[in-house]
Amino acid sequence: MSTTTTVPGADRARRLRTALTVLLAAAAVVGAPFYFAPFQVFQLTMVLLYAVALTGLNLLVGFGGQISLGHGAFFAAGAYTAAVMLDRYDTGHLATLPAAAAGCFLLGLGFGVPALRLRGLYLALVTLSFAVFLPPLLKRLEPVTGGSMGLTVDKPRPPAWTGLAEDQWTYFVVLAVTAAALLLARNLLRSRVGRALLAVRDNESAAEVMGVRLSLHKTLAFAWSAMFAGVAGCLYTWVIGFVSPDSFSFVLSITLLAGLVVGGLASLYGPLLGAAFVMYVPSVSQDLNEAAPGVVFGLLIITVMFVAPTGLAGLPARVLGAVGRRPRRTPAVLDRTPRTVSAPDAEPQSRAAGSGPSAAPGPTAPGPAAPAVADAEPVGAPPRTEKE
């Protein structure tokens, strides 16, 4: 009877806490651009677009089990797609978003072919090569990409009826795209494609026996990951208003992968934490010293790997698990002082070695314990008579 009445109540309480948490988070996210300064709003916008890129990388690395060091190249492809469309063809900003997503999706399908034959470090080197040779290629395509000088485009302007500043309008646009990207990734992982990705990551042979087509899902993992990166690159062009080949070096790919590992692999909230790490750590350490960002970034990665191997997203569960496994200390366990055994049965054992027939008689020490020693019978000794 008690179980039937308690479980629904606990379920309602859990749903109420979840709804309250979501409402508070939504209120904080919506009210942030009205509270912070323009530069801080710009930083929050960058965190959101980095979260979109890390969400795509999480689909490939965290849930797909494939290592990619070329994610920055897909990011650059989406950014240049939007920049070229805005600069050369004078299209609207909204038209560049689906174009960047579709172009990077097809590019990911092409790069998913090596994933069918390669894995591990070999696959990582192939993707890294793409991130290495793309910036020089962009410099040579000067008629289209602007070469080393890059391209400068207009930022999205807020409508007059909103009454928002330019940075606030850009923040809300990027926030809407980020929320849609996170919702799409969540639904994708809960679908048949997501379950197939998890099966391939855990055991390819078992997944193939169960009917999962490895070639299809490995290629799709690259395609979906590249699409999210292309969307993030398009948002980058909107926010910055300028693109150049030097902004998308292979260091960007390493930074994105490090941010995902720090935030938490195979976690829906890990990309958000990793994006904040990628954005704020170099920015804060830059104020200390010009050489500090790289040093601080590396030291924090090492620290997180020791403290939270599953990333920042798994740190609360790790702490709660450690607290739950801690044994409770009782007073008997804490008191380790040896105690003297005063049982009379233990006394003959201590004197058995010297009470045999061949033992030499000696004087008995005076004291209250002497009668008890004299009356004690050694084990195995013959019975004494009255004369003795």
Coordinates of C-alpha atoms in Angstrom, one line a residue:
M1 CA 0.0 0.0 0.0
S2 CA 2.8 2.4 0.9
T3 CA 4.8 1.7 -2.2
T4 CA 1.7 2.4 -4.4
T5 CA 1.2 5.8 -2.8
T6 CA 4.9 6.8 -2.6
V7 CA 6.1 6.1 -6.1
P8 CA 3.7 8.5 -7.9
G9 CA 4.4 11.2 -5.4
A10 CA 8.2 10.8 -6.0
D11 CA 7.7 10.8 -9.7
R12 CA 5.6 14.0 -9.5
A13 CA 8.3 15.6 -7.3
R14 CA 11.0 14.7 -9.8
R15 CA 9.1 16.1 -12.7
L16 CA 8.4 19.3 -10.8
R17 CA 12.1 19.7 -10.0
T18 CA 13.0 19.1 -13.6
A19 CA 10.4 21.6 -14.9
L20 CA 11.5 24.2 -12.3
T21 CA 15.2 23.7 -13.3
V22 CA 14.3 24.1 -17.0
L23 CA 12.3 27.3 -16.3
L24 CA 15.1 28.8 -14.3
A25 CA 17.7 27.9 -17.0
A26 CA 15.5 29.4 -19.7
A27 CA 14.9 32.6 -17.7
A28 CA 18.7 32.9 -17.2
V29 CA 19.5 32.3 -20.8
V30 CA 16.9 34.7 -22.1
G31 CA 17.7 37.5 -19.7
A32 CA 21.5 37.2 -20.1
P33 CA 21.8 39.7 -23.0
F34 CA 19.9 42.3 -21.1
Y35 CA 22.1 42.0 -18.0
F36 CA 25.7 41.6 -19.4
A37 CA 27.8 44.1 -21.3
P38 CA 28.1 43.8 -25.1
F39 CA 31.4 42.0 -25.0
Q40 CA 30.2 39.5 -22.5
V41 CA 27.1 38.9 -24.7
F42 CA 29.5 38.3 -27.6
Q43 CA 31.3 35.7 -25.5
L44 CA 28.1 33.9 -24.7
T45 CA 27.2 33.9 -28.4
M46 CA 30.5 32.3 -29.2
V47 CA 29.9 29.6 -26.5
L48 CA 26.6 28.7 -28.2
L49 CA 28.0 28.3 -31.6
Y50 CA 31.0 26.3 -30.3
A51 CA 28.4 24.1 -28.6
V52 CA 26.8 23.3 -32.0
A53 CA 30.2 22.3 -33.4
L54 CA 31.0 20.1 -30.4
T55 CA 27.6 18.5 -30.6
G56 CA 28.5 17.3 -34.1
L57 CA 31.9 16.1 -33.0
N58 CA 30.2 14.3 -30.0
L59 CA 28.1 12.3 -32.4
L60 CA 31.1 11.1 -34.3
V61 CA 33.6 10.6 -31.4
G62 CA 31.5 10.2 -28.3
F63 CA 28.6 8.1 -29.7
G64 CA 30.2 6.8 -32.9
G65 CA 33.6 5.8 -31.5
Q66 CA 35.6 7.3 -34.4
I67 CA 38.4 9.8 -33.9
S68 CA 38.5 12.9 -36.0
L69 CA 41.1 15.6 -36.0
G70 CA 39.7 17.5 -39.0
H71 CA 36.5 19.0 -37.5
G72 CA 37.9 22.5 -37.9
A73 CA 38.0 22.0 -41.6
F74 CA 34.3 21.3 -41.8
F75 CA 33.8 24.4 -39.5
A76 CA 35.8 26.4 -42.0
A77 CA 33.8 25.0 -45.0
G78 CA 30.6 26.2 -43.4
A79 CA 32.0 29.6 -42.6
Y80 CA 33.3 30.2 -46.1
T81 CA 30.1 28.9 -47.7
A82 CA 28.2 31.6 -45.8
A83 CA 30.8 34.3 -46.5
V84 CA 31.0 33.6 -50.2
M85 CA 27.2 33.6 -50.5
L86 CA 26.9 36.9 -48.6
D87 CA 29.8 38.6 -50.3
R88 CA 29.7 37.4 -53.9
Y89 CA 26.0 36.7 -54.4
D90 CA 24.4 39.1 -51.8
T91 CA 22.0 36.5 -50.5
G92 CA 20.2 36.8 -47.2
H93 CA 21.7 35.5 -44.0
L94 CA 19.0 32.8 -43.5
A95 CA 19.6 31.4 -46.9
T96 CA 23.3 30.7 -46.0
L97 CA 22.4 28.4 -43.1
P98 CA 20.8 25.5 -45.1
A99 CA 23.4 25.9 -47.8
A100 CA 26.2 25.5 -45.3
A101 CA 24.5 22.5 -43.7
A102 CA 23.8 20.7 -47.0
G103 CA 27.3 21.4 -48.4
C104 CA 29.1 20.1 -45.3
F105 CA 26.8 17.1 -45.1
L106 CA 27.9 16.1 -48.6
L107 CA 31.5 16.8 -47.7
G108 CA 31.1 14.6 -44.7
L109 CA 29.7 11.8 -46.8
G110 CA 32.8 11.9 -49.0
F111 CA 35.2 11.8 -46.0
G112 CA 33.2 9.0 -44.4
V113 CA 34.5 6.7 -47.1
P114 CA 38.0 6.4 -45.4
A115 CA 36.2 5.5 -42.2
L116 CA 35.1 2.2 -43.8
R117 CA 38.8 1.0 -44.2
L118 CA 40.6 2.9 -41.5
R119 CA 40.1 3.3 -37.8
G120 CA 41.9 4.6 -34.7
L121 CA 45.1 6.7 -35.3
Y122 CA 45.1 6.0 -39.1
L123 CA 41.6 7.6 -39.4
A124 CA 42.7 10.5 -37.2
L125 CA 45.7 11.2 -39.4
V126 CA 43.6 11.2 -42.6
T127 CA 41.1 13.7 -41.0
L128 CA 44.1 15.8 -39.7
S129 CA 45.5 16.0 -43.2
F130 CA 42.2 17.6 -44.4
A131 CA 42.5 20.2 -41.6
V132 CA 46.2 20.9 -42.6
F133 CA 45.9 21.4 -46.3
L134 CA 42.5 23.4 -46.3
P135 CA 43.9 26.8 -45.2
P136 CA 46.6 26.9 -47.9
L137 CA 44.0 25.9 -50.4
L138 CA 41.7 28.7 -49.3
K139 CA 44.6 31.2 -49.8
R140 CA 45.2 30.0 -53.4
L141 CA 41.5 30.4 -54.3
E142 CA 41.8 34.2 -54.1
P143 CA 39.1 35.0 -56.7
V144 CA 36.5 33.2 -54.6
T145 CA 37.8 33.2 -51.0
G146 CA 39.7 36.5 -51.0
G147 CA 43.0 34.8 -50.4
S148 CA 45.0 35.7 -47.3
M149 CA 43.0 38.9 -46.8
G150 CA 39.8 36.9 -46.3
L151 CA 36.3 38.2 -46.7
T152 CA 34.3 40.8 -44.8
V153 CA 30.5 40.5 -44.6
D154 CA 27.7 42.3 -42.9
K155 CA 26.3 41.0 -39.6
P156 CA 22.6 40.3 -39.3
R157 CA 20.7 43.4 -38.4
P158 CA 17.8 43.4 -35.9
P159 CA 14.4 44.3 -37.2
A160 CA 13.1 47.7 -36.0
W161 CA 10.1 46.2 -34.2
T162 CA 12.3 44.2 -31.8
G163 CA 14.1 47.2 -30.3
L164 CA 17.2 45.0 -29.7
A165 CA 20.8 46.0 -30.2
E166 CA 22.9 44.2 -32.8
D167 CA 24.7 41.9 -30.4
Q168 CA 21.4 41.0 -28.6
W169 CA 19.7 40.1 -31.8
T170 CA 22.7 38.0 -32.9
Y171 CA 22.6 36.3 -29.6
F172 CA 19.0 35.3 -29.8
V173 CA 19.4 34.1 -33.4
V174 CA 22.3 31.9 -32.5
L175 CA 20.5 30.7 -29.4
A176 CA 17.5 29.6 -31.5
V177 CA 19.8 27.7 -33.9
T178 CA 21.7 26.1 -31.0
A179 CA 18.5 24.9 -29.3
A180 CA 17.3 23.4 -32.6
A181 CA 20.6 21.7 -33.1
L182 CA 20.7 20.2 -29.6
L183 CA 17.1 19.0 -30.0
L184 CA 17.9 17.4 -33.3
A185 CA 20.9 15.6 -31.8
R186 CA 18.9 14.4 -28.9
N187 CA 16.1 13.0 -31.2
L188 CA 18.7 11.5 -33.5
L189 CA 20.4 9.6 -30.7
R190 CA 17.1 8.2 -29.5
S191 CA 16.2 7.0 -33.0
R192 CA 17.3 3.9 -34.8
V193 CA 20.3 5.7 -36.2
G194 CA 21.5 6.6 -32.7
R195 CA 21.1 3.1 -31.4
A196 CA 23.0 1.8 -34.4
L197 CA 25.9 4.2 -33.7
L198 CA 26.1 3.0 -30.1
A199 CA 26.2 -0.6 -31.2
V200 CA 28.9 0.1 -33.7
R201 CA 30.9 1.9 -31.1
D202 CA 30.7 -0.8 -28.5
N203 CA 31.3 -3.9 -30.7
E204 CA 31.4 -3.7 -34.5
S205 CA 31.2 -7.5 -34.9
A206 CA 28.2 -7.9 -32.7
A207 CA 26.5 -5.0 -34.4
E208 CA 27.1 -6.5 -37.8
V209 CA 25.7 -9.8 -36.6
M210 CA 22.6 -8.0 -35.4
G211 CA 22.0 -6.6 -38.8
V212 CA 23.6 -3.1 -38.5
R213 CA 25.1 -1.9 -41.8
L214 CA 28.6 -0.7 -40.7
S215 CA 29.4 1.2 -43.9
L216 CA 26.1 3.1 -43.9
H217 CA 26.2 4.2 -40.3
K218 CA 29.9 5.1 -40.2
T219 CA 29.5 7.3 -43.3
L220 CA 26.3 8.8 -41.8
A221 CA 28.2 9.6 -38.6
F222 CA 30.7 11.6 -40.5
A223 CA 28.0 13.3 -42.5
W224 CA 25.9 14.4 -39.5
S225 CA 29.1 15.5 -37.7
A226 CA 30.2 17.6 -40.6
M227 CA 26.7 19.1 -41.0
F228 CA 26.7 20.4 -37.4
A229 CA 30.2 21.8 -37.9
G230 CA 29.0 23.6 -41.0
V231 CA 26.1 25.2 -39.2
A232 CA 28.5 26.3 -36.5
G233 CA 30.8 27.8 -39.1
C234 CA 27.9 29.7 -40.7
L235 CA 27.0 31.1 -37.3
Y236 CA 30.6 32.1 -36.8
T237 CA 30.5 34.2 -40.0
W238 CA 27.3 35.9 -38.8
V239 CA 28.8 36.7 -35.4
I240 CA 32.4 37.8 -36.5
G241 CA 31.6 39.2 -39.9
F242 CA 35.0 38.3 -41.2
V243 CA 36.7 35.0 -42.3
S244 CA 40.3 34.3 -43.2
P245 CA 42.3 31.1 -43.7
D246 CA 44.4 31.8 -40.7
S247 CA 41.4 31.6 -38.4
F248 CA 40.8 27.9 -39.3
S249 CA 44.2 26.3 -38.8
F250 CA 44.6 22.7 -37.6
V251 CA 44.9 24.0 -34.1
L252 CA 41.2 24.7 -34.2
S253 CA 40.5 21.0 -34.7
I254 CA 42.7 20.1 -31.7
T255 CA 41.1 22.7 -29.6
L256 CA 37.6 21.4 -30.4
L257 CA 38.5 17.8 -29.7
A258 CA 40.1 18.8 -26.4
G259 CA 37.0 20.9 -25.4
L260 CA 34.8 17.9 -26.1
V261 CA 36.9 15.6 -23.9
V262 CA 37.0 18.1 -21.1
G263 CA 33.2 18.7 -21.4
G264 CA 32.4 15.0 -21.5
L265 CA 32.2 12.4 -24.3
A266 CA 28.9 10.8 -25.0
S267 CA 27.0 13.3 -23.0
L268 CA 24.2 15.7 -24.2
Y269 CA 25.5 18.4 -21.9
G270 CA 29.2 17.9 -22.4
P271 CA 29.3 20.1 -25.6
L272 CA 28.0 23.0 -23.6
L273 CA 30.6 22.7 -20.9
G274 CA 33.3 22.0 -23.4
A275 CA 32.3 25.1 -25.4
A276 CA 32.5 27.3 -22.3
F277 CA 36.0 25.8 -21.6
V278 CA 37.2 26.5 -25.1
M279 CA 35.9 30.1 -25.0
Y280 CA 36.7 31.3 -21.5
V281 CA 39.9 29.6 -20.6
P282 CA 42.1 31.3 -23.3
S283 CA 40.2 34.6 -22.8
V284 CA 40.8 34.7 -19.0
S285 CA 44.4 33.5 -19.2
Q286 CA 45.2 36.0 -21.9
D287 CA 44.8 38.7 -19.3
L288 CA 47.5 37.1 -17.2
N289 CA 50.2 36.8 -19.9
E290 CA 50.5 36.5 -23.7
A291 CA 52.0 33.0 -23.3
A292 CA 49.5 32.0 -20.5
P293 CA 46.6 30.6 -22.7
G294 CA 48.5 27.6 -24.0
V295 CA 50.0 26.8 -20.6
V296 CA 46.8 27.2 -18.7
F297 CA 44.8 25.3 -21.3
G298 CA 47.2 22.3 -21.1
L299 CA 47.4 22.3 -17.3
L300 CA 43.6 22.4 -17.0
I301 CA 43.2 19.5 -19.5
I302 CA 45.6 17.4 -17.4
T303 CA 43.9 18.3 -14.2
V304 CA 40.4 17.4 -15.6
M305 CA 41.7 14.1 -16.9
F306 CA 42.9 13.2 -13.4
V307 CA 40.0 14.5 -11.4
A308 CA 37.2 13.7 -13.8
P309 CA 38.1 11.1 -16.5
T310 CA 34.6 11.2 -17.9
G311 CA 34.7 15.0 -18.3
L312 CA 33.0 17.8 -16.4
A313 CA 29.5 16.5 -17.3
G314 CA 30.3 13.3 -15.3
L315 CA 31.9 15.0 -12.4
P316 CA 28.8 15.4 -10.2
A317 CA 27.9 11.7 -10.5
R318 CA 31.5 10.7 -9.8
V319 CA 31.5 12.9 -6.6
L320 CA 28.2 11.5 -5.4
G321 CA 29.3 7.9 -6.1
A322 CA 32.5 8.5 -4.1
V323 CA 30.5 9.9 -1.2
G324 CA 28.0 7.0 -1.3
R325 CA 30.8 4.4 -1.3
R326 CA 32.6 5.9 1.7
P327 CA 32.4 3.5 4.7
R328 CA 30.9 4.7 7.9
R329 CA 33.4 4.6 10.8
T330 CA 32.1 3.2 14.1
P331 CA 33.7 3.8 17.6
A332 CA 34.8 0.1 17.7
V333 CA 36.7 0.6 14.4
L334 CA 38.3 3.9 15.5
D335 CA 39.4 2.5 18.9
R336 CA 42.5 0.4 18.1
T337 CA 44.1 0.4 21.6
P338 CA 45.1 -3.1 22.7
R339 CA 43.3 -4.4 25.7
T340 CA 44.8 -6.8 28.4
V341 CA 43.1 -10.2 28.7
S342 CA 42.3 -10.9 32.3
A343 CA 40.8 -14.4 31.9
P344 CA 42.2 -16.9 34.4
D345 CA 42.2 -19.6 31.8
A346 CA 45.0 -17.9 29.9
E347 CA 47.4 -17.9 32.8
P348 CA 48.3 -21.6 32.8
Q349 CA 49.2 -21.4 29.0
S350 CA 51.8 -18.7 29.8
R351 CA 53.4 -20.8 32.5
A352 CA 53.1 -24.2 30.9
A353 CA 56.7 -24.0 29.5
G354 CA 58.2 -23.7 33.0
S355 CA 55.9 -26.0 35.0
G356 CA 57.1 -29.4 33.7
P357 CA 58.8 -32.1 35.9
S358 CA 62.2 -31.0 34.8
A359 CA 61.6 -27.4 35.6
A360 CA 63.6 -26.1 38.5
P361 CA 61.5 -24.9 41.5
G362 CA 61.9 -21.2 42.2
P363 CA 60.5 -18.7 44.6
T364 CA 57.1 -17.4 43.9
A365 CA 56.7 -13.6 43.5
P366 CA 54.7 -12.1 46.3
G367 CA 51.5 -10.4 45.6
P368 CA 47.8 -11.0 45.2
A369 CA 48.3 -12.9 42.0
A370 CA 50.5 -15.6 43.7
P371 CA 47.8 -17.8 45.1
A372 CA 46.1 -18.0 41.7
V373 CA 49.4 -19.1 40.1
A374 CA 50.1 -21.7 42.8
D375 CA 46.6 -23.2 42.5
A376 CA 46.7 -23.4 38.7
E377 CA 47.2 -26.9 37.2
P378 CA 49.5 -27.1 34.2
V379 CA 48.1 -28.9 31.2
G380 CA 49.2 -32.5 31.2
A381 CA 50.9 -32.4 34.6
P382 CA 50.3 -35.4 37.1
P383 CA 47.9 -34.8 40.0
R384 CA 49.5 -33.4 43.1
T385 CA 49.1 -35.0 46.6
E386 CA 48.5 -33.3 49.9
K387 CA 52.3 -33.5 50.7
E388 CA 53.1 -31.6 47.6

